[in-house]
Amino acid sequence: MAIKAAHHPLVHDSALKQTCGAAHYLDDIPEPKGMLHLYIAMSTQAHAKIKSMDLSPVISARGVKCVIGAKDIPGHNDVSPFGGDDPLFAQDIVEYIGQPVFAVAATSRELARRAAQLAIINYAPLPAIIDIAQARQAGHFIEKSKTMAKGDAKKAIAKSRHRTRGTLVIGGQDHFYLEGHIAMALPLEDGDVHIYSSTQNPTEIQHLAAHVLGRTQKDITVEVRRMGGAFGGKETQPAIMACACALAATISGQAVKCRLDRDDDMIMTGKRHDFIYSYECGYDDQGRIAGLSVVLEARCGRSKDLSGPINDRAMFHIDNAYDLPTAHITSHRYKTHTVSNTAFRGFGGPQGMIGIEKIIEDIAFNRACDPLDIRLLNAYGPGKSNKTPYGQKVEDAVIKEILQDLATSSNYRKRRADIRRFNKTSPVLKKGIAITPVKFGISFTKTFLNQAGALVHVYADGSVHLNHGGTEMGQGLFIKVAQVVAQEFQIPVEQIKISATRTDKVPNTSATAASSGSDLNGMAALNAVQKIKRRLAKLAAKKLDCAAKDVIFKDGFLSGNGKKISFADCARNAYEARISLSASGFYKTPKIRYNPVTLRGAPFYYYAYGAAVSEVLIDTLTGENKTVRVDILHDCGRSLNPAIDLGQIEGGFIQGMGWVTTEELVYDHKGALKTHAPSTYKIPTIGDRPALMNIEIWNKGRNIEPTIYRSKGVGEPPFMLASSVYCALADAVSGALDYQVYPALNTPATPEEILRCIEEGLQYGS
Amino acid sequence: MSRDHIQFLLDGELIRERVFDPTLSVLQYLRERRLRTGTKEGCAEGDCGACTIVIGEACGEHVHYKAVNACIIFLATLDGKEIRTVESLGTPHSPHPIQKLLADKNGSQCGFCTPGFVMSLYALQISNIPANPGNVSHALAGNLCRCTGYGPIIEAALEMGENAPETSSAQDLKSLQHDECVKISATIEGENKVFYIPKTLEQLEEIYAKNPGAVLLAGGTDVGLWVTKRHQCLNNIIYLGAISALNILLENAKHVEIGAGVNYSDALPILTKYYPDMGAVMRRIGGQQIRNLGTIGGNIANGSPIGDMAPLLIAAGATLALRRAGTLRTLALEGFFIDYGKQDLRAGEFVKAVNIPKPRPDQRFFAYKISKRFEQDISALCAAFSFELKGGTCTQVRIAYGGMAATPKRAVLAEKTLEGQRWSEENIRRAMAALEDDFTPISDMRASKDYRMRTAQNLLLKAFYENKSGQPIRVLEENLGH
């Protein structure tokens, strides 16, 4: 029987368990005897000195077993990824509403929560900086501003025949993974701790827990089977819950679980950065960009977290798919007294690249032509320098081809003309359309993170145990890596046991992030498999009477010299011949090099591409809007698993659509988040999905780099296809203004924002 | 006579529970006491659907099944009912067809929302509702998925077919029911809690008279959140869901009477029949699970300024029937809302029913709900306009808004501007201007005061345009006709 592995649309390995309610998420693991529930008490002040904190009523409350705070930490009071500025529990000062101040372990969740309310904390309020404007005025930075330049953009803009300038306010976003943050810690002998954590980054949890407990990394084991969604929200943030549980477990000697409810999760943990994007762009009569100058301002929140690399990535994506002859990019990273913003699908890329899509639309509006033509004119491709502002060569500049293919398959040009006709005859409802490209750099911009490990065991019956450093959050990484193993061994994927990610199996791993999960872990698994294959081939060669190099793995057999032996028999023979059937594998991404100080070099191994056409309908009386049709063409290289990749494309797009439309984070002037539950924070529902969605994987896609089977990462890039929704909404607003004004539409383009632009445009027009 | 326990069926097994926290949610009960961890908590407020289960209730000769949010309903409300959870359907080795389809179609990525989707689809199937795009969309609007983008789920749902699963016998469920009032008393973590389940209005009146401070619980879509979100300790609860006299739908030549305990789903068909726009707004109240629980009476009695039913019903000229100690009092609905959180309810009095006049031949009725998201969102504002149009003149003008003041409220000045006047754009614009004197809305996380006012005004204009063109001019593909 032919093995179906690489490139086959296999369903997610846990799909049936999940649909039957039989897949275990962390909260579903049978609870250990005597387990305590931990409640984390949060700051009620955005910025204040803790004058006094009396926890005695908490300690004496019903059901309470222990109360932990900064003073109970035997090691270091820090759970930051590298900034050293994220205390597990506040000490002396609080810096955002929701910051962990102390935690209570009690016999039930409700008792722990109730006890926590009894604390008597005296705060002396300090001046709080909540938003970007306040931070700008106060010069309140979390780290040094950065600039990046290609040529002399200022001069090029000044010399240009046409110029456009403006500001785009870009909203943040909550991850809204359906499974909230959760951790459980089990105290072991010798003071060791086993931690279950819903984390994308078990190694970091291990390191931080050791750091907090004053232990070494060998004393801590972290395990995660699956997460109920993560999207970047579980890259650094789970450390709070995991380390608090580890500390409480160590102190109480009992197992401790901490599960945040939805409101606490949204208030306590970080989100996508909101940005203000200010630009000036010079271009010629045809709409060819001569220079672009951009200032990026980001609300980073109270600590560094990952804000540095996130803002770097925003800078790296300022060009999106366009070859800018000159560019000047300044990036300001503000410290605010709000929750520390963190990784979220795209990692600054979406904020970096949505601006130039607006600029292109604006140029097309001013030149009275189709924005697609401006896009094609400026896109990377033949005849261009194909050098990014940071100096990396764009080696497979295929975006023009994708744009053209999509424009044809979606009938874009005719539909654009039809829409203009429709708008002439429809006074209240207006339509808009836009086609936008994506070019997204794949690799961690912190170069050392681009490494991975795997562990593969073949048992004597031929069944295989697979483990690697990647984590499963629904994205299908586990099935993809299993497909690699199945492909190489030529065994059915069902013969492979996919096991939970554990720091004691594969050490020193990176977060599953940056769309690199299958690139890195697939290659590491391949490396391990190849080691075992060599041993098996050598053994089989003897049996088959041929050279080891002539042994072929095919459809469950090892064959050579016209004879064959089944994989299982070979495994049995190897065991009996005392040959090791276990191997670890390792991979590091080649080629990448990059200077984080000068921001120059080749930070990305390759680029992933895609394009989308969105058509929208707006109501000019209420601002209500709907995306009615979407066509997507996305480059997955040679897709490892087309079914999984299509899922990533559609899911990423809809999440991006939510970001630019309904998902609005509202903070009040005191810095309290007012949208901290699904009742107030609105992610797309089934009805928001466009009635017509044509999604295709670009069939010419092939990674020019030797990635795992020439596939490309697909986790993040599709998110940014939703720029097309934003541009289409702006086009519809422009239509409402008789195409006399191009609107300064901000995101999220809520009904209120759309109505604001229409009214502003009407005033401007008159 | 009263009983000290509840009884219900779980996969056909009779379960009796005596000692439990009466405000224990069904979700907690399933996960913690029955170790059925397939049902998930995503939000604990009925907004994400990860906790969806199916409840069966005897209804004549049939068992009526519906999807509900297990996170906000209290265990005690299951008395006399049947529940099915994702584990009831199948296992990975022997999955139910819905479970298999959803897996095969890649409808499950992270999988945390998946059991909820399975149960919402199961409810559709077991209720013999055809799985067409419209029904699927309505059935799943209360289930959030953050991974898939919904396409694969829709694809699976449309292939579900009509293999309605086996239902229980109504006889089995009826045998669980009885006329006795149930009283659950428990001391939970130092708190004495009592939960009453009266079966008749008389029992209710007697208990309420003795416990005037008790919380009246109907669907629980509001009260449930007092426990799960505000973390209130409710010590005295009277559940109205078992009183058949509150669960009536009557109509005569002039009126529709909706018992206070009738949920949105059950009231939807008749209200849609007479007031299509009312139905269009109601279909956007919560998700299906919420509409299956939440009651019209509860929406009114709790007096939310942003509850959608009140402005609709006020514009339609509805009256309330309030009852206390056997006496009825009738009140125009708009008079019921005194101030924020304050309703015209006397001690021991409760809402029995709402009476809605049927539309008159020349009456026009328009209703709009404005929110950031179409489905399952709380209104930034809600507007309803009713008037009679004869010979170009409008009379009997009733304009009501939610979200524009501390209570649902009529726009008295705007009404005056139009009453007896020509139905013209000029007069509409005068009424729009008058709204600025009728209301002083506030800004909050849903909308700014300026947006609320401007949109409230524009909706009048929209009604004018729609009346003129004879069809809805709306982004949502609703084709309701007027």
Short mmCIF file of N, CA and C in Angstrom, two decimals, chain A residues 299-364:
data_model
loop_
_atom_site.label_atom_id
_atom_site.label_comp_id
_atom_site.label_asym_id
_atom_site.label_seq_id
_atom_site.Cartn_x
_atom_site.Cartn_y
_atom_site.Cartn_z
N ARG A 299 2.63 51.29 21.35
CA ARG A 299 2.38 51.20 22.79
C ARG A 299 2.87 49.84 23.25
N CYS A 300 3.96 49.84 23.99
CA CYS A 300 4.56 48.58 24.41
C CYS A 300 4.05 48.11 25.76
N GLY A 301 3.47 49.01 26.54
CA GLY A 301 3.04 48.60 27.87
C GLY A 301 4.16 48.74 28.87
N ARG A 302 4.03 48.05 29.99
CA ARG A 302 4.88 48.34 31.14
C ARG A 302 6.28 47.72 31.08
N SER A 303 6.49 46.74 30.21
CA SER A 303 7.81 46.12 30.20
C SER A 303 8.24 45.87 28.76
N LYS A 304 9.50 45.41 28.64
CA LYS A 304 10.02 45.16 27.29
C LYS A 304 9.34 43.96 26.64
N ASP A 305 9.17 42.88 27.42
CA ASP A 305 8.64 41.64 26.86
C ASP A 305 9.29 41.41 25.49
N LEU A 306 8.51 41.24 24.44
CA LEU A 306 9.08 41.02 23.10
C LEU A 306 8.97 42.27 22.23
N SER A 307 8.73 43.41 22.86
CA SER A 307 8.48 44.62 22.07
C SER A 307 9.64 44.97 21.14
N GLY A 308 10.87 44.72 21.57
CA GLY A 308 12.01 45.02 20.71
C GLY A 308 11.91 44.32 19.37
N PRO A 309 11.93 42.97 19.37
CA PRO A 309 11.82 42.26 18.09
C PRO A 309 10.51 42.50 17.36
N ILE A 310 9.44 42.76 18.08
CA ILE A 310 8.15 43.01 17.41
C ILE A 310 8.25 44.31 16.61
N ASN A 311 8.81 45.32 17.23
CA ASN A 311 8.94 46.60 16.52
C ASN A 311 9.97 46.51 15.40
N ASP A 312 11.01 45.70 15.64
CA ASP A 312 11.97 45.46 14.55
C ASP A 312 11.25 44.85 13.35
N ARG A 313 10.41 43.88 13.64
CA ARG A 313 9.72 43.20 12.53
C ARG A 313 8.76 44.16 11.82
N ALA A 314 8.15 45.05 12.58
CA ALA A 314 7.30 46.06 11.93
C ALA A 314 8.15 46.87 10.95
N MET A 315 9.37 47.23 11.37
CA MET A 315 10.25 48.00 10.48
C MET A 315 10.64 47.18 9.25
N PHE A 316 10.89 45.89 9.47
CA PHE A 316 11.29 45.01 8.35
C PHE A 316 10.17 44.85 7.32
N HIS A 317 8.94 45.14 7.72
CA HIS A 317 7.83 44.91 6.79
C HIS A 317 7.20 46.18 6.27
N ILE A 318 7.91 47.27 6.44
CA ILE A 318 7.39 48.56 5.99
C ILE A 318 7.23 48.57 4.47
N ASP A 319 8.07 47.81 3.80
CA ASP A 319 8.02 47.76 2.33
C ASP A 319 6.93 46.81 1.83
N ASN A 320 6.48 45.93 2.70
CA ASN A 320 5.64 44.80 2.28
C ASN A 320 6.19 44.23 0.98
N ALA A 321 5.44 44.32 -0.12
CA ALA A 321 5.88 43.65 -1.34
C ALA A 321 6.45 44.63 -2.36
N TYR A 322 6.81 45.81 -1.90
CA TYR A 322 7.19 46.86 -2.84
C TYR A 322 8.65 47.25 -2.71
N ASP A 323 9.24 47.45 -3.85
CA ASP A 323 10.66 47.82 -3.92
C ASP A 323 10.75 49.34 -3.76
N LEU A 324 11.22 49.79 -2.62
CA LEU A 324 11.30 51.21 -2.36
C LEU A 324 12.71 51.69 -2.70
N PRO A 325 12.83 52.61 -3.66
CA PRO A 325 14.18 53.08 -4.01
C PRO A 325 14.86 53.74 -2.82
N THR A 326 14.08 54.48 -2.05
CA THR A 326 14.64 55.06 -0.82
C THR A 326 13.60 54.90 0.28
N ALA A 327 14.09 54.75 1.49
CA ALA A 327 13.17 54.64 2.62
C ALA A 327 13.85 55.11 3.88
N HIS A 328 13.07 55.71 4.75
CA HIS A 328 13.58 56.10 6.06
C HIS A 328 12.54 55.72 7.09
N ILE A 329 12.93 54.88 8.03
CA ILE A 329 11.97 54.36 9.00
C ILE A 329 12.47 54.64 10.40
N THR A 330 11.63 55.28 11.17
CA THR A 330 11.95 55.53 12.58
C THR A 330 10.94 54.76 13.42
N SER A 331 11.41 54.12 14.47
CA SER A 331 10.52 53.33 15.31
C SER A 331 10.67 53.74 16.77
N HIS A 332 9.58 54.24 17.35
CA HIS A 332 9.58 54.62 18.76
C HIS A 332 8.80 53.57 19.56
N ARG A 333 9.42 53.11 20.62
CA ARG A 333 8.81 52.07 21.44
C ARG A 333 8.48 52.66 22.81
N TYR A 334 7.22 52.96 23.03
CA TYR A 334 6.84 53.68 24.23
C TYR A 334 6.50 52.77 25.39
N LYS A 335 6.91 53.22 26.54
CA LYS A 335 6.47 52.56 27.77
C LYS A 335 5.19 53.21 28.24
N THR A 336 4.19 52.42 28.53
CA THR A 336 2.93 52.94 29.07
C THR A 336 2.55 52.13 30.30
N HIS A 337 1.65 52.67 31.07
CA HIS A 337 1.20 51.96 32.27
C HIS A 337 -0.04 51.14 31.94
N THR A 338 0.15 50.28 30.98
CA THR A 338 -0.89 49.34 30.57
C THR A 338 -0.20 47.98 30.46
N VAL A 339 -0.98 46.93 30.26
CA VAL A 339 -0.41 45.59 30.19
C VAL A 339 0.68 45.55 29.10
N SER A 340 1.72 44.80 29.37
CA SER A 340 2.83 44.74 28.42
C SER A 340 2.38 44.00 27.18
N ASN A 341 2.40 44.70 26.06
CA ASN A 341 1.96 44.05 24.83
C ASN A 341 2.97 43.01 24.38
N THR A 342 2.50 42.06 23.60
CA THR A 342 3.31 40.87 23.38
C THR A 342 3.15 40.34 21.96
N ALA A 343 3.66 39.15 21.75
CA ALA A 343 3.59 38.52 20.43
C ALA A 343 2.14 38.26 20.04
N PHE A 344 1.84 38.44 18.78
CA PHE A 344 0.55 38.06 18.22
C PHE A 344 0.76 37.86 16.73
N ARG A 345 0.37 36.68 16.26
CA ARG A 345 0.41 36.32 14.84
C ARG A 345 0.79 37.51 13.93
N GLY A 346 1.96 37.42 13.38
CA GLY A 346 2.46 38.51 12.51
C GLY A 346 3.53 39.32 13.19
N PHE A 347 3.45 39.43 14.55
CA PHE A 347 4.56 39.91 15.36
C PHE A 347 5.06 41.29 14.90
N GLY A 348 4.14 42.24 14.74
CA GLY A 348 4.53 43.56 14.27
C GLY A 348 4.45 43.69 12.76
N GLY A 349 4.50 42.58 12.05
CA GLY A 349 4.41 42.61 10.59
C GLY A 349 3.12 43.28 10.10
N PRO A 350 1.97 42.88 10.68
CA PRO A 350 0.72 43.48 10.20
C PRO A 350 0.70 45.00 10.34
N GLN A 351 1.16 45.48 11.50
CA GLN A 351 1.17 46.93 11.70
C GLN A 351 2.16 47.59 10.75
N GLY A 352 3.28 46.91 10.51
CA GLY A 352 4.27 47.48 9.62
C GLY A 352 3.78 47.58 8.19
N MET A 353 3.05 46.55 7.74
CA MET A 353 2.75 46.52 6.30
C MET A 353 1.40 47.09 5.90
N ILE A 354 0.49 47.30 6.85
CA ILE A 354 -0.82 47.81 6.43
C ILE A 354 -0.71 49.26 5.93
N GLY A 355 0.28 49.98 6.48
CA GLY A 355 0.43 51.39 6.11
C GLY A 355 0.69 51.59 4.64
N ILE A 356 1.60 50.79 4.09
CA ILE A 356 1.95 51.03 2.69
C ILE A 356 0.79 50.65 1.77
N GLU A 357 -0.07 49.78 2.22
CA GLU A 357 -1.26 49.46 1.41
C GLU A 357 -2.18 50.67 1.35
N LYS A 358 -2.30 51.36 2.47
CA LYS A 358 -3.09 52.58 2.47
C LYS A 358 -2.45 53.62 1.54
N ILE A 359 -1.12 53.72 1.63
CA ILE A 359 -0.40 54.71 0.81
C ILE A 359 -0.61 54.43 -0.68
N ILE A 360 -0.51 53.16 -1.04
CA ILE A 360 -0.71 52.78 -2.45
C ILE A 360 -2.12 53.18 -2.92
N GLU A 361 -3.10 52.91 -2.08
CA GLU A 361 -4.48 53.27 -2.44
C GLU A 361 -4.61 54.78 -2.61
N ASP A 362 -3.94 55.47 -1.72
CA ASP A 362 -3.97 56.93 -1.74
C ASP A 362 -3.33 57.46 -3.04
N ILE A 363 -2.19 56.87 -3.41
CA ILE A 363 -1.52 57.26 -4.65
C ILE A 363 -2.44 57.00 -5.84
N ALA A 364 -3.04 55.83 -5.86
CA ALA A 364 -3.94 55.48 -6.98
C ALA A 364 -5.11 56.45 -7.04
#
